[in-house]
C-alpha positions as a printed NumPy array, in Angstrom:
array([[-115.985,  115.861,   -7.183],
       [-113.636,  117.347,   -4.544],
       [-115.902,  116.027,   -1.772],
       [-115.755,  112.54 ,   -3.327],
       [-111.944,  112.667,   -3.431],
       [-111.877,  113.779,    0.202],
       [-114.156,  110.903,    1.141],
       [-111.999,  108.456,   -0.826],
       [-108.863,  109.746,    0.888],
       [-110.489,  109.479,    4.326],
       [-111.622,  105.937,    3.527],
       [-108.139,  104.91 ,    2.365],
       [-106.504,  106.387,    5.459],
       [-109.104,  104.727,    7.684],
       [-108.579,  101.344,    6.052],
       [-104.82 ,  101.679,    6.408],
       [-105.246,  102.409,   10.114],
       [-107.318,   99.257,   10.624],
       [-106.189,   95.697,   10.276],
       [-104.357,   93.04 ,   12.158],
       [-100.885,   93.778,   13.455],
       [ -98.492,   90.861,   12.852],
       [ -95.448,   92.165,   14.688],
       [ -94.527,   93.447,   18.097],
       [ -94.026,   97.114,   17.215],
       [ -91.91 ,   97.585,   20.356],
       [ -89.265,   95.472,   18.602],
       [ -87.034,   97.715,   16.472],
       [ -87.345,   97.019,   12.769],
       [ -84.132,   97.165,   10.743],
       [ -83.984,   97.846,    7.003],
       [ -81.101,   96.556,    4.893],
       [ -79.599,   98.791,    2.212],
       [ -80.207,   97.463,   -1.286],
       [ -78.728,   97.981,   -4.718],
       [ -81.819,   99.035,   -6.715],
       [ -80.357,   97.662,   -9.947],
       [ -79.874,   94.206,   -8.401],
       [ -83.282,   94.377,   -6.685],
       [ -85.013,   95.175,   -9.995],
       [ -86.685,   92.345,  -11.858],
       [ -89.299,   89.709,  -11.175],
       [ -89.931,   88.383,   -7.648],
       [ -92.339,   85.593,   -6.675],
       [ -94.292,   85.926,   -3.459],
       [ -93.41 ,   82.916,   -1.325],
       [ -95.469,   83.958,    1.695],
       [ -97.322,   86.95 ,    3.125],
       [ -99.221,   88.069,    6.148],
       [-102.959,   88.276,    5.378],
       [-103.968,   91.711,    4.083],
       [-107.351,   92.665,    2.656],
       [-105.96 ,   94.058,   -0.595],
       [-104.535,   90.612,   -1.47 ],
       [-107.62 ,   88.592,   -0.548],
       [-108.05 ,   85.755,   -3.05 ],
       [-104.619,   86.303,   -4.619],
       [-102.44 ,   83.39 ,   -5.604],
       [ -99.499,   83.016,   -8.012],
       [ -98.473,   86.514,   -6.895],
       [ -95.473,   88.324,   -8.347],
       [ -93.894,   91.743,   -8.015],
       [ -91.8  ,   93.265,  -10.767],
       [ -89.534,   96.224,  -10.07 ],
       [ -87.589,   98.432,  -12.453],
       [ -85.213,  101.322,  -11.874],
       [ -86.755,  104.476,  -13.375],
       [ -84.545,  107.125,  -11.776],
       [ -81.824,  107.582,   -9.171],
       [ -84.319,  107.236,   -6.303],
       [ -87.395,  105.798,   -8.036],
       [ -88.487,  102.237,   -8.796],
       [ -91.455,  101.114,  -10.897],
       [ -93.765,   98.545,   -9.295],
       [ -96.1  ,   96.065,  -10.999],
       [ -97.855,   93.632,   -8.654],
       [ -99.716,   90.778,  -10.333],
       [-101.739,   87.868,   -9.   ],
       [-104.277,   85.33 ,  -10.136],
       [-107.721,   85.409,   -8.575],
       [-108.346,   82.313,   -6.419],
       [-106.319,   79.763,   -8.459],
       [-102.96 ,   79.788,  -10.288],
       [-104.845,   79.823,  -13.62 ],
       [-107.609,   82.252,  -12.526],
       [-108.149,   85.749,  -13.911],
       [-105.176,   88.127,  -13.675],
       [-105.347,   91.074,  -11.268],
       [-102.69 ,   93.771,  -11.489],
       [-101.797,   97.04 ,   -9.79 ],
       [ -99.175,   99.466,  -11.119],
       [ -97.264,  102.076,   -9.171],
       [ -93.869,  103.338,   -8.128],
       [ -91.662,  103.535,   -5.073],
       [ -89.421,  106.324,   -3.85 ],
       [ -86.217,  105.308,   -2.081],
       [ -86.258,  107.405,    1.098],
       [ -83.298,  105.843,    2.916],
       [ -81.197,  102.681,    2.565],
       [ -83.695,   99.81 ,    2.295],
       [ -86.655,  102.093,    3.044],
       [ -89.059,  102.78 ,    0.229],
       [ -92.42 ,  104.49 ,    0.034],
       [ -94.82 ,  102.889,   -2.476],
       [ -97.777,  104.47 ,   -4.223],
       [-100.205,  102.911,   -6.68 ],
       [-101.882,  104.691,   -9.578],
       [-105.307,  103.346,   -8.558],
       [-105.019,  104.701,   -4.985],
       [-104.231,  108.425,   -5.253],
       [-102.687,  110.371,   -2.368],
       [-101.708,  107.257,   -0.405],
       [ -98.069,  106.265,    0.043],
       [ -97.158,  103.193,    2.07 ],
       [ -93.845,  102.213,    3.669],
       [ -91.973,   99.229,    2.21 ],
       [ -88.831,   98.23 ,    4.094],
       [ -86.447,   95.599,    2.793],
       [ -85.502,   93.763,    5.982],
       [ -83.151,   91.328,    4.294],
       [ -81.956,   90.283,    0.891],
       [ -79.479,   87.442,    0.508],
       [ -76.089,   88.034,   -1.08 ],
       [ -77.194,   86.649,   -4.45 ],
       [ -80.416,   88.733,   -4.457],
       [ -82.415,   85.509,   -4.726],
       [ -84.527,   85.886,   -1.558],
       [ -85.876,   88.975,    0.186],
       [ -87.951,   89.766,    3.254],
       [ -90.078,   92.912,    3.278],
       [ -91.999,   94.479,    6.138],
       [ -93.795,   97.616,    7.239],
       [ -93.16 ,   99.466,   10.503],
       [ -96.822,   99.195,   11.579],
       [ -96.55 ,   95.394,   11.362],
       [ -99.751,   95.15 ,    9.315],
       [ -98.048,   93.489,    6.342],
       [ -94.958,   91.556,    5.381],
       [ -93.721,   89.355,    2.554],
       [ -91.136,   86.729,    1.687],
       [ -90.068,   87.069,   -1.951],
       [ -87.812,   85.   ,   -4.202],
       [ -86.588,   84.93 ,   -7.788],
       [ -88.099,   81.463,   -8.221],
       [ -91.605,   80.17 ,   -7.376],
       [ -90.236,   77.884,   -4.635],
       [ -87.232,   78.236,   -2.337],
       [ -85.014,   75.74 ,   -0.555],
       [ -85.61 ,   75.165,    3.144],
       [ -82.407,   76.948,    4.246],
       [ -83.563,   80.224,    2.636],
       [ -87.084,   79.749,    4.021],
       [ -85.636,   79.295,    7.519],
       [ -83.413,   82.371,    7.06 ],
       [ -86.449,   84.435,    6.002],
       [ -88.437,   83.255,    9.036],
       [ -85.507,   84.138,   11.27 ],
       [ -85.39 ,   87.684,    9.839],
       [ -89.121,   88.135,   10.367],
       [ -88.872,   86.928,   13.976],
       [ -85.893,   89.23 ,   14.657],
       [ -88.063,   92.133,   13.481],
       [ -90.897,   91.19 ,   15.836],
       [ -93.164,   89.318,   13.4  ],
       [ -95.315,   86.369,   14.502],
       [ -94.417,   83.929,   11.726],
       [ -97.233,   81.553,   12.717],
       [ -99.574,   83.961,   10.919],
       [ -97.769,   83.765,    7.556],
       [ -99.693,   82.406,    4.588],
       [ -97.653,   80.514,    2.012],
       [ -98.515,   81.591,   -1.524],
       [ -99.48 ,   78.959,   -4.034],
       [ -97.279,   79.314,   -7.101],
       [ -97.477,   77.241,  -10.27 ],
       [ -94.8  ,   74.571,  -10.427],
       [ -92.648,   75.135,  -13.522]])
């Protein structure tokens, strides 16, 4: 059993080390301090950089809740292949390590904690941009399934300023309310 856990851990670490890099990591990445209470709630994924753990996901959401002074609950949900396909969900938590810098872990992936930096959130907490220092992932999130063009352009601008190649973003299909 211990050998299997060691193998699983090695596999997880190996997979995390692989993958496409979507940002110039020589460009400094800047996190924005957030108010966890205002950040809590339901967010719709507007766009993401392709990552293997979200392959086939559409109608993706993330729901956060404040569970302690430096801890946030995380529930990521998506539909498989189509907006009305089977639901896939992963549950975890995030520790706030510094202003705008969180470290996320999921119950189904023991011993692995991944960085999650809030690069920007607008004043109304309606749109957010999230990235990772390695540049292997990034997301544009919003409180609604679609966003106006001015917020989309602002999100792209933030990604570019943090070294991301926005031409590689995939827009997420969300059901139209």
